[in-house]
Amino acid sequence: MSEFLVIVESPAKAKTIERYLGKKYKVKASMGHVRDLPKSQMGVDIENRYEPKYITIRGKGPVLKEIKTAAKKAKKIYLAADPDREGEAIAWHLAHSLDLDISSDCRVVFNEITKDAIKESFKHPRPINMDLVDAQQARRILDRLVGYNISPLLWKKVKKGLSAGRVQSVALRLIIDREKEINNFTPEEYWTIEAQFLKGTSSFQASFYGKSGKKVALKSEEEVKEVLAAIKGNEFELASVTKKERRRNPAPPFTTSSLQQEAARKLNFRAKKTMMLAQQLYEGIELGKKEGTVGLITYMRTDSTRISDVAQKEAFEFIESTHGKEYTKKVEEKKDKKQSKAQDAHEAIRPTSVLKEPGALKEFLSRDQLRLYKLIWERFLASQMSPAVMDTVSADLVNGDITFRATGSKVKFQGFMKVYVEGSDDAQEEKEKQLPNLEKGDKVRSETIDPKQHFTQPPPRYTEARLVKTLEELGIGRPSTFAPTLDTIQKRGYVALDNKRFIPTELGEIVHELMAEFFSDVIDVEFTAKMEKDLDSVEDGQVEWVEVIDEFYKGFEKHLVKAEEEMEQIEIKDEPAGEDCENCGNPMVFKMGRYGKFMACSNFPDCRNTKAIVKEIGVKCPNCKEGNIIERKSKKRRIFYGCDRFPECDFLSWDKPIERKCPKCEQLLVEKKLKKGVQIQCIACDYKEETQL
């Protein structure tokens, strides 16, 4: 008989921990929460201090029965759910179901699933932290009050299946506000002048800077002509040459948010996929008979960039032995500035041991697991390495009162860049641009001077990574909420992804307008951020959770009564599609579905004929010469292009064809999407055009 029972959330976690603890311990998995608010009703007694009504989750009866049976045989029970609010609440619910004393030392927490961390944590059990539990309860009850009051209203006034939540409503607002910015954007003209210069046999580039030593922005062709007219001959003198040494520091190790952003940029992972893979790496991977199941990364829901002394020491020794002492960090890590917001019981997301190099784990991990682990491993290692050192040069070239400026940089010492360089949503990765040896007073001559017209661009639509970053910066949601929020607004049909960027649907705009009219607080960014701070105050033991709920609900209830009385019925009418059903002859109409609009027979449900909306791109098929190329979607919603005569013609392309022909071979040109921009390429020869950002 086992003397000790340990309860965790998942079977994978249970298997790993049981092997570390030995025969005296039996580890069972609760499969997440065992109790929750009922789905069929509000489950919150508003008149009785918002008392929640918890029930055993449907389907969890057998799991709970098995845990109770094991508990009767154990001398001591330990609750070892995840080290956050949610984990603390799971432990509290389990304690209630098993009649455990929550003030006893029954709670065990650890940030990583390794032998040393597990054994150490069991030396320091503690009581359940009710401040953490109350913070989770407050969030759960707030979300229930919002969702279970507004959602039925939307079902009644708009259509069934809709939902409204605190975080998802703000996320939808951000996407819609950005779309309005784009639609209202007025491009402004501006010009640049690029020149190619020659010193001896060395050629280099410089850009127009200004007049009489002052920076000048060129806004019209007339201004450009004035500059060109003021240049006399092709000889320029170097008026100044500034040489500096610049240090570039590594990015800190990952938090939940930064991991989701970087995995989107570098691996093309959706937030949901990133968290699923991170969970697997955290809970444990089978590394062969010798090592067994091992947790490869620390807990993946964290706001903190803190690193333990043990991990820092191991990284220091690894870097010194593999790269040399000059690559080790010589300054102390700055303390994480995030205070109440940071779940600082955690560390940053890092490998449990830097000695487990990605290459050595290739045979044990799936392709995507390996790619994510490699990203986490490299980011952590780089964060513990010395800064990179760059030699930079800036030179001003003068002709009369016209100044051009040339800039160059060269990596003098790689430092952390030898291992990893952080990605970016906006700028191109820093590249070396070397200049010839330039000295003040040198004479150089211009080979070409090329003015170019540009127009300012509207702000970009949100990618998943950009939206996660914005939500985090605004203080909306928490690490555990980002991925589910993005998933929900897509499943409800409020937004769609176009070229991996969010665009609001007609349905999303309708729901947002109603929320803005009747529940302005719920979609207000500052109000929602304040709610998050209030929940942090509950966690810190500074305020009672009932006070936070009551302050919110008093105002919310008034809005609810007004909405019930004044919100008008909205009918989303089906638009005529302009063609008849080939099955029954009735008119086809456009309907709104989960993935946007589609065509369906107006005689539904007697006729269930549906068709995708064909989107032509104005290009003839290069194979059959008769059909037109149309935009289509795969089962995984990925856009591709094919002939509308399929299956008679089997032309397919992941890259978007364009109307122009290749100037070299007269074959089809396509838009090839690169990590940074789009490049026009020929499908038959090596013809390529300059990348457009």
XYZ file of C-alpha atoms in Angstrom:
693
model
C 0.000 0.000 0.000
C 1.254 3.496 -0.886
C 1.796 5.700 2.165
C 1.358 8.997 0.311
C -1.102 10.115 -2.371
C -0.137 12.971 -4.695
C -2.778 14.557 -6.956
C -1.804 16.491 -10.076
C -3.799 17.614 -13.136
C -2.560 15.458 -16.005
C -1.583 11.788 -16.526
C 1.693 12.812 -18.234
C 2.665 14.877 -15.218
C 1.595 12.059 -12.868
C 3.766 9.524 -14.669
C 6.870 11.739 -14.482
C 6.432 12.683 -10.820
C 5.659 9.145 -9.637
C 8.966 7.920 -11.059
C 10.879 10.622 -9.150
C 9.133 10.076 -5.794
C 9.483 6.305 -5.531
C 7.311 3.411 -4.341
C 5.893 5.048 -1.223
C 4.049 7.592 -3.380
C 1.013 7.031 -5.604
C 0.339 9.864 -8.069
C -3.157 10.354 -9.517
C -4.396 12.816 -12.125
C -7.558 14.885 -11.602
C -7.665 15.793 -15.326
C -7.930 19.501 -14.443
C -10.808 20.859 -12.364
C -13.169 18.404 -10.672
C -15.701 21.078 -9.621
C -16.997 24.159 -11.413
C -20.030 26.389 -11.789
C -22.911 24.569 -13.556
C -23.235 25.090 -17.318
C -27.042 25.029 -17.237
C -27.489 28.039 -14.939
C -25.759 31.156 -13.609
C -24.498 29.308 -10.511
C -23.882 32.576 -8.608
C -26.194 33.688 -5.776
C -26.125 37.443 -6.328
C -28.331 38.143 -3.288
C -26.051 36.139 -0.972
C -22.695 37.922 -1.429
C -22.183 36.317 -4.870
C -21.890 32.861 -3.331
C -20.804 30.411 -6.064
C -22.650 27.114 -6.481
C -20.071 24.476 -7.371
C -20.956 21.039 -8.697
C -18.904 18.045 -9.814
C -18.147 18.517 -13.494
C -20.083 16.123 -15.724
C -17.902 13.124 -16.581
C -15.544 13.668 -13.626
C -17.489 11.349 -11.287
C -15.399 8.222 -12.037
C -12.131 10.218 -11.754
C -13.166 11.661 -8.392
C -14.319 8.238 -7.162
C -10.926 6.731 -8.054
C -9.107 9.552 -6.229
C -11.329 9.163 -3.146
C -10.672 5.411 -3.043
C -6.915 6.003 -3.196
C -7.209 8.753 -0.562
C -8.774 6.376 1.965
C -5.694 4.143 1.767
C -3.135 6.937 2.099
C -1.577 8.277 5.303
C -1.023 11.701 3.788
C -2.418 13.508 0.741
C -0.513 16.146 -1.234
C -2.170 18.459 -3.775
C 0.397 19.298 -6.473
C -1.533 21.246 -9.127
C 0.204 23.961 -11.173
C 1.832 26.898 -9.306
C -0.665 29.643 -10.210
C -4.167 30.887 -9.346
C -5.819 28.177 -11.406
C -3.684 25.448 -9.832
C -4.396 26.766 -6.340
C -8.130 26.698 -7.089
C -7.909 23.115 -8.395
C -6.156 22.116 -5.151
C -8.852 23.881 -3.088
C -11.671 22.124 -4.944
C -9.915 18.769 -4.462
C -9.453 19.497 -0.752
C -13.192 20.204 -0.475
C -14.106 16.984 -2.306
C -11.737 14.912 -0.137
C -12.617 16.664 3.170
C -9.021 17.823 3.660
C -8.102 20.594 6.079
C -6.969 23.466 3.832
C -4.883 24.917 6.680
C -2.792 21.725 6.885
C 0.468 21.300 4.953
C -1.195 19.606 1.988
C -0.115 21.885 -0.893
C 3.090 21.274 -2.865
C 4.288 23.549 -5.683
C 7.198 23.340 -8.094
C 8.225 25.364 -11.111
C 9.814 22.500 -13.033
C 9.296 18.753 -13.205
C 12.805 17.513 -12.471
C 13.959 15.085 -9.782
C 15.714 17.718 -7.654
C 12.869 20.250 -7.910
C 10.193 17.657 -7.064
C 12.070 16.230 -4.061
C 12.868 19.694 -2.726
C 9.230 20.825 -3.041
C 8.004 17.878 -0.955
C 10.288 19.018 1.871
C 8.304 22.288 2.048
C 4.550 21.589 1.839
C 2.285 24.488 2.824
C -1.412 25.257 3.433
C -3.625 26.242 0.527
C -3.262 29.950 -0.215
C -6.834 31.292 -0.049
C -5.814 34.669 -1.482
C -4.827 32.916 -4.719
C -8.032 30.851 -4.642
C -10.169 33.952 -4.080
C -8.469 35.771 -6.979
C -9.318 32.842 -9.264
C -12.884 32.651 -7.909
C -13.358 36.379 -8.458
C -12.233 36.083 -12.100
C -14.457 33.057 -12.669
C -17.510 34.732 -11.123
C -16.887 38.005 -13.000
C -16.686 36.121 -16.289
C -19.847 34.189 -15.410
C -21.772 37.357 -14.539
C -20.752 38.977 -17.818
C -21.098 35.919 -20.055
C -24.307 34.447 -18.640
C -26.087 37.822 -18.671
C -24.974 39.281 -22.006
C -24.771 36.094 -24.112
C -28.502 35.168 -23.778
C -29.330 38.767 -24.685
C -27.260 38.455 -27.872
C -28.925 35.124 -28.678
C -32.364 36.746 -28.343
C -31.580 39.974 -30.174
C -29.110 38.799 -32.847
C -28.613 35.022 -33.261
C -27.928 31.900 -31.234
C -24.407 30.753 -30.419
C -22.960 34.196 -29.707
C -21.003 35.034 -26.578
C -19.523 38.015 -24.777
C -16.669 37.980 -22.302
C -14.519 40.583 -20.580
C -11.220 39.858 -22.338
C -12.630 38.679 -25.682
C -14.783 41.833 -26.008
C -11.722 44.061 -25.541
C -9.704 41.969 -28.026
C -12.520 42.336 -30.574
C -12.625 46.078 -29.934
C -8.886 46.417 -30.626
C -9.265 44.578 -33.960
C -12.273 46.687 -35.007
C -10.628 49.959 -33.937
C -7.547 49.048 -35.979
C -9.744 48.307 -39.023
C -11.347 51.764 -38.661
C -7.893 53.345 -38.489
C -6.949 51.575 -41.722
C -10.188 52.571 -43.498
C -9.882 56.218 -42.385
C -6.187 56.458 -43.173
C -5.116 59.145 -45.650
C -1.725 58.407 -47.262
C 0.807 61.234 -47.244
C 3.414 61.669 -49.944
C 7.110 61.757 -49.108
C 10.356 61.349 -51.070
C 13.802 59.934 -50.471
C 16.988 60.405 -52.457
C 19.438 57.516 -52.506
C 22.899 58.004 -54.002
C 25.713 55.626 -54.879
C 29.182 57.031 -54.145
C 32.667 55.960 -55.145
C 35.874 56.302 -53.153
C 38.703 54.896 -55.186
C 37.339 51.559 -56.346
C 34.994 51.132 -53.346
C 31.298 51.839 -53.834
C 28.899 52.710 -51.007
C 25.407 54.138 -50.501
C 24.209 57.305 -48.766
C 20.825 59.017 -48.371
C 19.833 62.667 -48.558
C 19.923 64.137 -45.029
C 19.272 67.855 -45.293
C 20.433 71.384 -46.074
C 23.008 73.505 -44.250
C 23.531 70.756 -41.712
C 19.833 70.576 -40.702
C 17.629 67.546 -41.344
C 14.989 68.131 -44.037
C 11.958 65.961 -44.875
C 11.046 65.908 -48.568
C 7.270 66.016 -49.122
C 6.932 66.759 -52.849
C 8.602 66.338 -56.215
C 9.203 70.115 -56.345
C 11.292 69.953 -53.166
C 13.291 67.064 -54.632
C 13.985 69.048 -57.808
C 15.253 71.943 -55.690
C 17.709 69.618 -53.931
C 18.941 68.095 -57.203
C 19.349 71.567 -58.743
C 21.456 72.658 -55.767
C 23.987 69.839 -56.289
C 26.918 71.154 -58.342
C 28.900 68.452 -60.144
C 29.462 65.008 -58.719
C 32.163 65.727 -56.112
C 31.288 65.573 -52.393
C 33.503 66.256 -49.387
C 33.335 64.336 -46.119
C 32.392 67.040 -43.593
C 32.374 64.669 -40.611
C 33.028 61.013 -39.833
C 31.783 59.637 -36.489
C 32.933 56.225 -35.327
C 31.352 54.618 -32.252
C 31.244 51.311 -30.473
C 27.706 50.207 -29.610
C 26.682 47.397 -27.287
C 23.563 45.362 -27.936
C 22.071 43.429 -25.016
C 20.275 40.087 -25.341
C 16.517 39.759 -24.911
C 15.404 38.362 -21.534
C 14.250 34.725 -21.315
C 10.661 34.010 -22.325
C 7.457 34.882 -20.524
C 4.192 33.345 -21.763
C 3.443 36.376 -23.904
C 6.909 36.736 -25.452
C 7.021 32.984 -26.172
C 3.721 33.169 -28.061
C 4.943 36.204 -30.013
C 8.323 34.742 -30.957
C 6.878 31.317 -31.855
C 4.473 33.115 -34.208
C 7.291 35.136 -35.818
C 9.939 32.448 -36.135
C 7.972 29.173 -36.251
C 4.635 30.355 -37.655
C 2.829 28.779 -34.669
C -0.603 29.925 -33.509
C -0.817 30.843 -29.796
C -2.972 27.776 -29.068
C -0.422 25.435 -30.667
C 2.490 27.070 -28.838
C 0.820 26.532 -25.455
C -0.129 22.938 -26.273
C 3.469 22.066 -27.187
C 4.869 23.965 -24.189
C 2.519 21.986 -21.908
C 3.911 18.733 -23.320
C 7.509 19.859 -22.815
C 6.721 20.948 -19.247
C 4.874 17.783 -18.207
C 7.534 15.435 -19.495
C 8.905 13.670 -22.570
C 10.107 10.057 -22.677
C 13.872 10.211 -23.264
C 14.582 6.479 -23.532
C 14.949 3.758 -20.886
C 17.969 5.318 -19.198
C 16.393 8.706 -18.394
C 12.682 7.878 -18.612
C 10.133 10.720 -18.712
C 11.704 14.136 -18.095
C 10.202 17.622 -17.878
C 12.211 19.693 -20.350
C 11.061 23.248 -19.571
C 9.877 25.205 -16.533
C 6.235 26.211 -16.024
C 4.951 27.913 -19.156
C 2.374 30.344 -17.693
C 4.385 33.181 -16.215
C 4.851 36.957 -16.360
C 8.298 36.812 -14.766
C 11.754 36.970 -16.378
C 13.462 35.875 -13.136
C 16.023 33.042 -13.339
C 17.105 30.914 -10.377
C 20.699 31.101 -9.148
C 21.145 27.399 -9.923
C 20.048 27.840 -13.547
C 22.283 30.911 -13.959
C 25.302 29.053 -12.595
C 24.694 26.062 -14.889
C 24.312 28.385 -17.897
C 27.513 30.283 -16.973
C 29.524 27.052 -16.832
C 28.003 25.753 -20.087
C 28.694 28.996 -21.971
C 32.253 29.165 -20.646
C 33.010 25.576 -21.680
C 31.366 25.713 -25.121
C 31.972 29.318 -26.261
C 34.655 30.722 -23.978
C 34.733 32.986 -20.931
C 34.415 36.141 -23.034
C 30.847 35.050 -23.941
C 29.646 34.835 -20.323
C 27.566 37.637 -18.883
C 29.732 39.932 -16.763
C 26.999 42.072 -15.213
C 24.282 41.096 -12.776
C 20.860 40.444 -14.241
C 18.520 43.365 -13.567
C 15.632 42.404 -11.311
C 12.235 41.935 -12.917
C 10.534 45.331 -12.698
C 7.040 43.812 -12.819
C 5.831 43.559 -9.249
C 2.233 42.763 -8.391
C 1.503 41.848 -11.999
C 4.278 39.285 -12.218
C 3.556 35.788 -10.987
C 6.959 35.946 -9.363
C 6.712 32.626 -7.585
C 7.613 31.432 -11.076
C 10.709 31.834 -13.114
C 10.866 32.710 -16.755
C 10.270 29.896 -19.245
C 13.611 28.124 -19.609
C 15.033 24.613 -20.145
C 15.125 22.619 -16.911
C 18.742 21.888 -17.780
C 20.787 23.778 -20.342
C 22.874 20.598 -20.694
C 19.955 19.010 -22.572
C 20.908 20.448 -25.949
C 18.215 20.370 -28.664
C 20.343 18.314 -31.059
C 20.648 15.494 -28.516
C 16.841 15.264 -28.142
C 15.985 15.034 -31.824
C 15.043 11.335 -31.752
C 12.675 11.791 -28.780
C 10.715 14.890 -29.818
C 8.260 15.512 -32.630
C 9.357 18.067 -35.214
C 7.266 20.843 -33.671
C 8.225 19.943 -30.084
C 11.882 20.132 -31.083
C 11.463 23.478 -32.846
C 9.778 25.046 -29.814
C 12.254 23.531 -27.355
C 15.158 24.804 -29.490
C 13.626 28.301 -29.450
C 13.274 28.254 -25.646
C 16.760 26.766 -25.146
C 18.486 29.280 -27.449
C 16.614 32.277 -26.024
C 17.538 31.295 -22.450
C 21.179 30.608 -23.291
C 21.517 33.891 -25.206
C 19.929 35.793 -22.283
C 22.813 34.637 -20.071
C 25.529 35.630 -22.570
C 27.543 38.816 -22.979
C 26.299 41.735 -25.113
C 27.229 41.952 -28.783
C 29.598 44.780 -29.732
C 29.006 46.701 -32.965
C 31.362 49.144 -34.677
C 29.219 51.888 -36.222
C 30.218 54.635 -38.649
C 28.246 57.722 -39.666
C 29.610 60.022 -42.376
C 28.190 63.305 -43.728
C 28.951 64.045 -47.398
C 28.559 67.677 -48.445
C 28.120 69.387 -51.819
C 27.437 73.107 -51.315
C 24.750 73.231 -48.620
C 23.367 69.747 -49.497
C 24.216 66.896 -47.102
C 23.964 63.158 -47.699
C 24.568 60.735 -44.834
C 26.095 57.251 -45.018
C 25.827 54.815 -42.113
C 27.481 51.454 -41.663
C 27.933 48.848 -38.980
C 30.047 45.812 -38.421
C 29.827 43.154 -35.719
C 33.031 43.475 -33.716
C 32.112 40.784 -31.182
C 29.116 38.465 -31.602
C 28.342 37.876 -27.936
C 24.816 36.458 -27.555
C 24.200 36.846 -31.306
C 26.328 33.738 -31.813
C 23.370 31.752 -30.439
C 20.161 33.727 -30.990
C 18.731 37.045 -32.222
C 15.206 38.136 -31.291
C 12.664 38.442 -34.099
C 10.565 41.526 -34.809
C 7.097 42.328 -36.185
C 8.189 45.628 -37.650
C 11.808 46.102 -38.620
C 14.084 43.973 -40.721
C 16.715 42.085 -38.798
C 19.845 44.119 -38.345
C 22.319 43.459 -41.123
C 25.904 44.475 -41.482
C 26.465 47.351 -43.921
C 30.156 48.100 -44.242
C 31.617 51.339 -45.498
C 35.082 51.844 -46.990
C 37.683 53.602 -44.837
C 36.421 57.199 -44.701
C 38.187 60.190 -43.122
C 37.116 63.797 -42.670
C 38.186 65.901 -45.663
C 38.159 62.975 -48.125
C 36.701 63.657 -51.553
C 34.245 61.165 -53.095
C 32.130 61.319 -56.218
C 28.550 60.363 -56.855
C 27.848 57.660 -59.460
C 24.044 57.749 -59.366
C 21.481 59.896 -57.541
C 18.042 58.279 -57.453
C 14.962 60.082 -56.058
C 11.988 57.873 -55.095
C 8.389 58.722 -54.306
C 6.707 56.986 -51.315
C 3.411 57.154 -49.465
C 2.874 56.579 -45.772
C 1.194 53.264 -44.947
C -1.741 52.656 -42.584
C -1.066 50.805 -39.319
C -0.895 47.047 -39.935
C -3.706 44.699 -38.954
C -3.078 42.620 -35.861
C -1.320 39.310 -36.174
C -1.767 36.908 -33.241
C 1.674 37.900 -31.954
C 0.975 41.639 -32.230
C -2.427 41.292 -30.528
C -0.976 39.251 -27.640
C 1.718 41.912 -27.195
C -0.876 44.711 -27.180
C -3.141 42.925 -24.678
C -0.154 42.386 -22.386
C 0.993 46.010 -22.662
C -2.510 47.238 -21.846
C -2.756 44.908 -18.839
C -5.683 42.954 -20.311
C -5.905 39.270 -19.393
C -3.215 37.010 -18.014
C -0.795 34.431 -19.480
C -3.404 31.671 -19.323
C -6.061 33.757 -21.133
C -4.307 34.939 -24.306
C -4.550 31.765 -26.400
C -8.168 30.853 -25.407
C -9.294 34.450 -26.080
C -7.911 34.467 -29.633
C -9.428 31.029 -30.236
C -12.877 32.115 -28.986
C -13.265 35.240 -31.139
C -12.441 33.130 -34.199
C -14.776 30.266 -33.273
C -17.657 32.690 -32.709
C -17.137 34.094 -36.200
C -16.353 37.607 -34.918
C -13.023 37.772 -36.751
C -11.303 35.937 -39.581
C -7.657 35.550 -40.512
C -6.530 37.035 -43.806
C -2.853 36.503 -44.584
C -2.386 35.658 -40.856
C -3.888 39.004 -39.840
C -7.188 39.563 -38.037
C -10.071 41.237 -39.857
C -13.474 41.746 -38.223
C -16.484 40.039 -39.787
C -19.872 41.662 -40.272
C -21.124 39.651 -37.280
C -18.195 40.816 -35.145
C -18.965 44.454 -35.973
C -22.664 44.007 -35.104
C -21.831 42.456 -31.715
C -19.225 45.141 -30.995
C -21.676 47.970 -31.805
C -24.229 46.506 -29.371
C -21.577 46.079 -26.682
C -20.368 49.655 -27.227
C -23.909 51.020 -26.951
C -25.089 49.099 -23.908
C -21.993 47.737 -22.119
C -19.311 50.355 -22.714
C -17.450 49.454 -19.490
C -17.001 45.829 -20.560
C -15.172 46.836 -23.746
C -13.331 49.781 -22.188
C -9.600 49.094 -22.144
C -8.824 51.124 -19.007
C -11.791 49.682 -17.101
C -10.788 46.098 -17.959
C -7.136 46.769 -17.038
C -8.314 48.151 -13.665
C -10.299 44.951 -13.092
C -7.093 42.951 -13.605
C -5.314 45.131 -11.031
C -8.194 44.611 -8.602
C -7.834 40.840 -9.035
C -4.122 41.212 -8.294
C -5.080 43.066 -5.118
C -7.243 40.105 -4.096
C -4.272 37.786 -4.723
C -2.074 40.021 -2.564
C -4.616 39.882 0.271
C -5.275 43.655 0.101
C -9.002 43.468 -0.681
C -11.838 40.928 -0.388
C -13.001 39.333 -3.629
C -16.672 40.065 -2.832
C -15.897 43.819 -2.767
C -14.360 43.649 -6.252
C -17.359 41.765 -7.654
C -19.877 44.045 -5.934
C -18.255 47.240 -7.213
C -18.435 45.895 -10.777
C -21.925 44.393 -10.605
C -23.713 47.476 -9.237
C -22.915 49.413 -12.406
C -23.196 46.411 -14.702
C -26.728 45.556 -13.495
C -28.032 49.001 -14.512
C -26.608 48.570 -18.030
C -28.180 45.112 -18.187
C -31.671 46.391 -17.322
C -31.354 49.153 -19.930
C -30.180 46.692 -22.596
C -33.079 44.322 -21.883
C -35.527 47.178 -22.408
C -33.936 49.110 -25.264
C -31.828 46.711 -27.377
C -33.653 46.204 -30.653
C -34.023 42.921 -32.476
C -31.397 42.708 -35.205
C -32.111 40.515 -38.169
C -29.082 39.514 -40.206
C -30.828 39.241 -43.557
C -29.624 36.872 -46.222
C -28.371 38.745 -49.289
C -29.405 37.421 -52.728
C -26.428 35.768 -54.426
C -27.704 36.477 -57.924
C -27.926 32.841 -59.031
C -30.276 29.873 -58.644
C -29.697 26.587 -56.870
C -28.653 23.872 -59.326
C -30.490 21.262 -57.206
C -33.963 22.775 -56.771
C -34.001 26.013 -58.759
C -34.666 28.327 -55.801
C -32.544 31.484 -55.387
C -29.184 31.128 -53.663
C -28.396 33.550 -50.808
C -25.288 34.660 -48.900
C -25.207 33.410 -45.302
C -22.832 34.142 -42.427
C -20.923 31.130 -41.125
C -18.069 30.454 -38.743
C -15.481 31.201 -41.430
C -17.292 34.108 -43.047
C -19.888 34.241 -45.799
C -20.941 31.324 -47.990
C -23.749 30.598 -50.473
C -26.724 28.458 -49.487
C -30.094 27.602 -50.984
C -32.957 29.828 -49.769
C -35.146 26.691 -49.640
C -33.321 25.422 -46.514
C -34.026 23.027 -44.751
C -35.797 21.286 -47.675
C -32.698 21.861 -49.795
C -29.299 21.838 -48.063
C -27.171 22.833 -51.048
C -24.247 25.107 -50.122
C -21.368 26.538 -52.147
C -18.217 28.436 -51.339
C -18.045 31.999 -52.653
C -15.691 31.970 -55.612
C -13.133 34.765 -55.528
C -11.526 35.386 -58.914
C -8.147 37.122 -58.990
C -8.225 38.238 -62.628
C -5.635 35.766 -63.974
C -6.143 33.154 -66.696
C -5.029 29.591 -65.980
C -1.528 28.998 -67.448
C -2.232 25.259 -67.923
C -5.509 24.985 -69.817
C -5.618 28.635 -71.057
C -9.443 28.517 -70.710
C -10.189 28.614 -66.991
C -9.740 31.440 -64.494
C -7.578 31.243 -61.378
C -9.680 31.429 -58.196
C -8.817 31.701 -54.516
C -9.652 28.551 -52.560
C -9.152 27.235 -49.020
C -7.803 23.917 -47.800
C -9.443 21.911 -44.976
C -7.099 23.686 -42.552
C -8.322 27.078 -43.888
C -5.055 27.793 -45.701
C -5.503 29.866 -48.876
C -4.309 28.426 -52.183
C -5.036 29.100 -55.862
C -6.429 26.808 -58.534
C -8.217 26.670 -61.872
C -12.024 27.018 -61.774
C -12.226 24.078 -64.257
C -10.986 21.624 -61.606
C -10.961 18.577 -61.826
C -10.612 18.870 -65.637
C -7.609 21.149 -65.029
C -5.377 20.406 -62.045
C -3.422 23.685 -61.773
C -2.659 24.511 -58.088
C -0.406 27.073 -56.415
C 0.181 28.130 -52.795
C 1.569 31.438 -54.123
C -0.800 34.043 -55.576
C -0.469 34.370 -59.395
C -0.422 37.898 -60.845
C -1.565 39.177 -64.223
C 1.893 40.114 -65.580
C 4.016 37.567 -67.446
C 7.683 36.886 -66.750
C 9.819 39.213 -68.948
C 12.403 36.447 -69.412
C 10.299 33.404 -70.343
C 6.676 34.630 -70.615
C 5.539 32.195 -67.897
C 3.383 32.905 -64.831
C 4.596 35.297 -62.113
C 3.527 34.725 -58.495
C 3.703 36.647 -55.200
C 5.990 34.656 -52.909
C 5.422 35.491 -49.229
C 8.676 35.754 -47.325
C 9.256 36.316 -43.594
C 9.716 40.004 -44.328
C 7.576 41.098 -47.256
C 6.523 39.753 -50.660
C 8.686 38.951 -53.683
C 7.530 38.539 -57.295
C 8.997 35.330 -58.770
C 8.600 33.293 -61.942
C 7.316 29.707 -61.580
C 9.485 28.485 -64.462
C 12.810 30.381 -64.408
C 15.053 32.219 -61.939
C 13.508 35.671 -62.512
C 12.917 37.605 -59.242
C 11.978 41.184 -58.412
C 12.982 43.300 -55.428
C 11.243 42.339 -52.181
C 8.343 44.619 -51.211
C 7.971 45.136 -47.448
